[in-house]
Structure formats: structure tokens, C-alpha cells
Tab-separated table of C-alpha atoms in Angstrom:
chain	number	residue	atom	x	y	z
A	1	MET	CA	-12.790	12.840	5.590
A	2	THR	CA	-9.284	11.366	5.831
A	3	VAL	CA	-6.418	13.008	7.751
A	4	GLU	CA	-2.888	11.656	7.264
A	5	ARG	CA	0.530	12.384	8.765
A	6	PRO	CA	3.997	10.747	8.829
A	7	ALA	CA	4.304	7.840	11.260
A	8	LEU	CA	7.094	7.132	13.733
A	9	LEU	CA	8.083	4.157	11.579
A	10	PRO	CA	10.192	5.580	8.707
A	11	GLY	CA	8.300	5.725	5.426
A	12	ALA	CA	4.941	4.867	6.997
A	13	ALA	CA	1.904	7.113	7.464
A	14	VAL	CA	-0.776	7.271	10.156
A	15	TRP	CA	-4.278	8.147	9.070
A	16	THR	CA	-7.744	8.619	10.481
A	17	ARG	CA	-10.999	8.639	8.595
A	18	THR	CA	-14.598	9.477	9.367
A	19	ALA	CA	-16.816	7.792	6.796
A	20	PRO	CA	-19.435	10.010	5.131
A	21	GLY	CA	-21.508	6.892	4.506
A	22	GLY	CA	-21.997	4.646	1.498
A	23	ASP	CA	-19.449	3.087	-0.801
A	24	TYR	CA	-15.858	4.268	-1.071
A	25	LEU	CA	-13.066	3.382	-3.485
A	26	ILE	CA	-9.533	2.407	-2.414
A	27	LEU	CA	-6.965	2.602	-5.201
A	28	PRO	CA	-4.004	0.205	-5.415
A	29	ASP	CA	-0.891	1.951	-4.088
A	30	GLY	CA	1.670	-0.812	-3.480
A	31	CYS	CA	1.155	-0.522	0.289
A	32	MET	CA	-0.363	-2.562	3.112
A	33	ASP	CA	-2.264	-1.145	6.095
A	34	LEU	CA	-2.950	-2.156	9.684
A	35	LEU	CA	-6.182	-0.540	10.815
A	36	LEU	CA	-8.696	-0.448	13.605
A	37	MET	CA	-12.067	-1.125	12.014
A	38	ASP	CA	-15.285	-2.000	13.868
A	39	ASN	CA	-13.311	-2.669	17.080
A	40	THR	CA	-11.123	-5.166	15.208
A	41	LEU	CA	-7.539	-4.919	14.004
A	42	VAL	CA	-7.515	-5.689	10.295
A	43	VAL	CA	-4.680	-6.040	7.797
A	44	ALA	CA	-5.404	-4.650	4.352
A	45	GLY	CA	-3.216	-6.537	1.902
A	46	PRO	CA	-1.762	-5.025	-1.261
A	47	ASP	CA	-4.263	-4.363	-4.027
A	48	SER	CA	-3.682	-5.063	-7.695
A	49	VAL	CA	-6.994	-3.403	-8.622
A	50	ALA	CA	-9.282	-0.897	-6.931
A	51	TRP	CA	-11.229	-2.154	-3.917
A	52	THR	CA	-14.723	-0.960	-3.005
A	53	GLY	CA	-15.825	-0.839	0.614
A	54	THR	CA	-18.900	0.477	2.376
A	55	ALA	CA	-19.412	2.099	5.772
A	56	ALA	CA	-22.195	3.668	7.788
A	57	PRO	CA	-22.056	7.476	8.210
A	58	GLY	CA	-19.744	8.483	11.044
A	59	THR	CA	-17.784	5.222	11.151
A	60	GLN	CA	-14.320	5.930	12.599
A	61	TYR	CA	-11.113	4.375	11.296
A	62	ALA	CA	-7.519	4.645	12.477
A	63	GLY	CA	-4.771	3.070	10.424
A	64	LEU	CA	-1.082	2.833	9.689
A	65	ARG	CA	0.037	2.524	6.081
A	66	PHE	CA	3.411	0.824	5.732
A	67	ALA	CA	5.819	1.865	3.017
A	68	PRO	CA	5.782	-0.558	0.079
A	69	GLY	CA	7.645	-3.742	1.023
A	70	ASP	CA	7.804	-3.070	4.793
A	71	ALA	CA	4.645	-4.735	6.144
A	72	PRO	CA	5.645	-8.390	5.537
A	73	THR	CA	8.641	-8.125	7.885
A	74	PHE	CA	6.412	-6.653	10.594
A	75	LEU	CA	3.564	-9.131	10.131
A	76	GLY	CA	5.670	-12.206	9.417
A	77	VAL	CA	3.517	-13.003	6.369
A	78	PRO	CA	4.461	-12.648	2.667
A	79	ALA	CA	2.545	-9.930	0.882
A	80	ASN	CA	1.248	-12.208	-1.880
A	81	ALA	CA	-0.598	-14.286	0.747
A	82	LEU	CA	-2.747	-11.202	1.395
A	83	LEU	CA	-3.098	-9.888	-2.156
A	84	ASN	CA	-6.511	-8.229	-2.611
A	85	HIS	CA	-7.647	-9.375	0.859
A	86	ARG	CA	-8.671	-7.808	4.184
A	87	VAL	CA	-7.809	-10.161	7.036
A	88	PRO	CA	-8.268	-9.869	10.835
A	89	LEU	CA	-4.862	-9.597	12.478
A	90	GLU	CA	-5.663	-12.535	14.786
A	91	GLU	CA	-5.632	-14.803	11.720
A	92	LEU	CA	-1.960	-13.888	11.216
A	93	TRP	CA	-0.811	-13.510	14.819
A	94	SER	CA	-1.814	-15.430	17.918
A	95	ARG	CA	-5.077	-14.376	19.537
A	96	GLY	CA	-3.246	-13.333	22.727
A	97	ARG	CA	-0.722	-11.164	20.910
A	98	THR	CA	-3.474	-9.520	18.872
A	99	ARG	CA	-5.640	-8.927	21.956
A	100	LYS	CA	-2.748	-7.265	23.791
A	101	LEU	CA	-2.229	-4.807	20.949
A	102	LEU	CA	-5.957	-4.191	20.522
A	103	ASP	CA	-6.472	-3.509	24.235
A	104	ARG	CA	-3.589	-1.026	24.226
A	105	ILE	CA	-5.101	0.866	21.305
A	106	ARG	CA	-8.648	0.859	22.676
A	107	ARG	CA	-7.553	2.156	26.101
A	108	ALA	CA	-5.723	5.119	24.573
A	109	PRO	CA	-7.361	8.563	24.247
A	110	ASP	CA	-6.220	8.658	20.610
A	111	PRO	CA	-6.243	5.246	18.866
A	112	ALA	CA	-4.161	6.513	15.942
A	113	ILE	CA	-1.354	7.707	18.220
A	114	ALA	CA	-1.443	4.436	20.166
A	115	LEU	CA	-1.312	2.405	16.954
A	116	ASP	CA	1.589	4.483	15.668
A	117	GLU	CA	3.581	4.085	18.892
A	118	ALA	CA	2.871	0.362	19.188
A	119	VAL	CA	3.944	-0.440	15.625
A	120	ALA	CA	7.150	1.566	16.070
A	121	GLU	CA	7.949	-0.350	19.285
A	122	LEU	CA	7.124	-3.747	17.799
A	123	SER	CA	9.086	-3.240	14.570
A	124	GLN	CA	12.213	-5.034	15.724
A	125	VAL	CA	12.840	-7.062	12.548
A	126	PRO	CA	15.330	-5.368	10.175
A	127	PRO	CA	13.696	-4.101	6.954
A	128	ASP	CA	14.014	-6.031	3.720
A	129	HIS	CA	16.864	-4.111	2.098
A	130	LEU	CA	16.357	-5.834	-1.239
A	131	ALA	CA	12.759	-4.587	-1.280
A	132	SER	CA	14.085	-1.073	-0.679
A	133	HIS	CA	16.465	-1.418	-3.633
A	134	VAL	CA	13.653	-2.706	-5.855
A	135	LEU	CA	11.403	0.170	-4.833
A	136	ARG	CA	14.153	2.698	-5.504
A	137	GLY	CA	14.825	1.167	-8.912
A	138	VAL	CA	11.160	1.227	-9.858
A	139	ARG	CA	10.727	4.823	-8.721
A	140	THR	CA	13.768	5.999	-10.672
A	141	GLY	CA	12.493	4.426	-13.881
A	142	VAL	CA	14.893	1.489	-14.238
A	143	LEU	CA	12.118	-0.737	-15.590
A	144	ARG	CA	11.193	1.767	-18.259
A	145	ASP	CA	14.845	2.187	-19.266
A	146	GLY	CA	16.001	-1.433	-19.267
A	147	GLY	CA	13.180	-3.674	-18.133
A	148	VAL	CA	13.017	-6.293	-15.398
A	149	LEU	CA	16.240	-7.942	-16.564
A	150	GLN	CA	18.161	-4.712	-16.043
A	151	LEU	CA	16.770	-4.344	-12.519
A	152	ALA	CA	17.526	-7.977	-11.699
A	153	ARG	CA	21.126	-7.596	-12.886
A	154	ARG	CA	21.587	-4.514	-10.733
A	155	LEU	CA	20.522	-6.551	-7.716
A	156	GLY	CA	22.558	-9.630	-8.616
A	157	LEU	CA	19.465	-11.788	-9.157
A	158	SER	CA	17.890	-13.746	-11.967
A	159	GLU	CA	14.508	-12.536	-13.237
A	160	ARG	CA	12.830	-15.496	-11.522
A	161	GLN	CA	14.535	-14.728	-8.201
A	162	LEU	CA	13.568	-11.075	-8.479
A	163	HIS	CA	9.947	-11.980	-9.201
A	164	ARG	CA	9.783	-14.326	-6.208
A	165	ARG	CA	11.264	-11.722	-3.884
A	166	CYS	CA	8.872	-9.064	-5.189
A	167	LEU	CA	5.861	-11.320	-4.590
A	168	GLY	CA	6.854	-11.738	-0.957
A	169	ALA	CA	7.598	-8.049	-0.409
A	170	PHE	CA	4.945	-6.280	-2.497
A	171	GLY	CA	2.363	-8.921	-3.420
A	172	TYR	CA	3.159	-8.742	-7.121
A	173	GLY	CA	6.067	-8.491	-9.525
A	174	ALA	CA	8.169	-5.438	-10.299
A	175	LYS	CA	6.230	-4.617	-13.480
A	176	THR	CA	2.915	-4.443	-11.647
A	177	LEU	CA	4.500	-2.436	-8.849
A	178	ASP	CA	5.778	0.020	-11.446
A	179	ARG	CA	2.319	0.327	-13.016
A	180	VAL	CA	0.676	0.960	-9.648
A	181	LEU	CA	3.195	3.535	-8.424
A	182	ARG	CA	3.317	5.324	-11.770
A	183	MET	CA	-0.482	5.572	-11.881
A	184	ASN	CA	-0.622	7.079	-8.398
A	185	ALA	CA	2.078	9.608	-9.230
A	186	ALA	CA	0.180	10.561	-12.381
A	187	LEU	CA	-3.105	10.979	-10.510
A	188	ASP	CA	-1.377	13.141	-7.898
A	189	ARG	CA	-0.157	15.414	-10.688
A	190	ALA	CA	-3.603	15.512	-12.255
A	191	ARG	CA	-5.152	16.533	-8.926
A	192	THR	CA	-3.019	19.692	-8.976
A	193	GLY	CA	-4.788	20.771	-12.151
A	194	GLN	CA	-2.302	19.577	-14.783
A	195	GLY	CA	-3.920	18.450	-18.007
A	196	LEU	CA	-3.975	14.721	-18.678
A	197	ALA	CA	-1.857	15.004	-21.834
A	198	GLU	CA	0.871	16.798	-19.882
A	199	VAL	CA	0.548	14.363	-16.985
A	200	ALA	CA	0.966	11.439	-19.366
A	201	ALA	CA	4.086	12.946	-20.903
A	202	VAL	CA	5.896	13.658	-17.615
A	203	SER	CA	4.779	10.368	-16.005
A	204	GLY	CA	6.321	8.097	-18.608
A	205	TYR	CA	3.231	7.114	-20.608
A	206	ALA	CA	3.297	6.939	-24.391
A	207	ASP	CA	0.364	9.368	-24.601
A	208	GLN	CA	-2.880	10.331	-22.900
A	209	ALA	CA	-4.658	7.276	-24.279
A	210	HIS	CA	-2.022	5.030	-22.687
A	211	LEU	CA	-2.540	6.772	-19.340
A	212	SER	CA	-6.313	6.365	-19.628
A	213	ARG	CA	-6.028	2.652	-20.404
A	214	GLU	CA	-3.754	2.045	-17.438
A	215	VAL	CA	-5.953	3.972	-15.007
A	216	LYS	CA	-9.067	2.146	-16.172
A	217	ALA	CA	-7.322	-1.246	-16.001
A	218	LEU	CA	-6.205	-0.642	-12.402
A	219	THR	CA	-9.255	1.217	-11.055
A	220	GLY	CA	-12.170	0.367	-13.339
A	221	LEU	CA	-12.753	4.055	-14.067
A	222	ALA	CA	-11.553	6.505	-16.685
A	223	PRO	CA	-9.218	9.222	-15.303
A	224	ARG	CA	-11.679	12.097	-15.632
A	225	ARG	CA	-14.425	10.191	-13.868
A	226	LEU	CA	-12.055	9.057	-11.151
A	227	LEU	CA	-10.726	12.559	-10.526
A	228	ALA	CA	-14.264	13.971	-10.447
């Protein structure tokens, strides 16, 4: 079971999970996470496809999910360096700095609260405002209206510059970010009981078949099987 709430860091979320045991599927969502897993702080990089993990029954997790584009400024590492990877934090930070944070979290009565407070205190680097503009453009459908060139022009960049900045902020280009975020929005609608044909229409897909192809390409499963 996973429980999630807004974090102190704007746009982020704190979550806890007790594993029921066996394999579990993590869908790409454009985000990166810092989590306490097996007494180790681990960074979950952005995913371009679904990721399958496994855990023993009762395994406890506490994590913080950064808003898309925010984690690289906190970690000091470009997102594309961690694409589709899970990496111990001490491989990105010094061992001493990582140990200090880990000890603080382990001593706390509630690791999730301690993680939330520590990240908020340590987030001294200003956010990547260009990443915020890209994310806003993607979410408002700029790519579907005018393509990557239109988004790049809005930001005063060439397409190549935009792609490079997106790799560092999100782990992949604006088109892939759009696909990932649109799929998640569509699945959220489908979980409310909306039919897939209606979901496809309001989510910007050509038709239900287009939605199904995109979901299967990004998760490996057809929508109905995934939602089941």
C-alpha cells in the first residue's frame, strides 16, 4: 500500500509504501525520486519505460518524488545521466554528506517526515526556470498544437538547444516528456471509470487505438490489463 501527500518542497510529494511482496510495476512519470530503501538512500532516475522491481512482504519504503525537472538542481547531476537507473546517493554525493543525511533520517521517529524536512532545508539552489516553462508548455499542449519548434521559439531557443536542456532537466526530450505526461493523465482519467474511447478523445489521442499503442509502448501492457 502506498500513501502520498504534498511535500514541503513546492511541487514535490512525500510517499510511504509497505510492499505486499513480489514484483511491482513503476510507470514512467517524468519524475525522479529520492528514497530510503533497505537502509540505503537511493535515487530513482527518470524512466522512459516501465520499471519492474521486487520486494519481500512488509518491506518499508519512504520517498520524496520531485516535480519533473527539479531533481537535477538538488542532486547536482543531469537527469539523462540517471535515465532508467536506480543509483545509491553516495555515488552522486560524497560519502560523508550522504551519511549525514541518512543518519538524520534513520534517527527520526518518522523517516518520511525527516526526509521531507531535510530535502526542503537542503534545496538552496534556485529551480531551473526554463524547465518550468518547458513543463508548462508541454502540459498546455503546445507540442500538439505547434510541435517542438513552436515550443523552442517561445523559449528563445533552437530545437537543438531545447533538446539539450530537456535532457539535463527531464532525462529525455520534450516529445518523450509529452508522451509520458499525457499517458499518465489518460490513465488517471481511466481509473475514475471513464471509457477508453472517451479518455483518448479528451487526452489528445487520435483514437482509442492510438492510446492503446502509446500505453503499451511505454509500459509493456495494454491499457485494460494495466488498469486491472
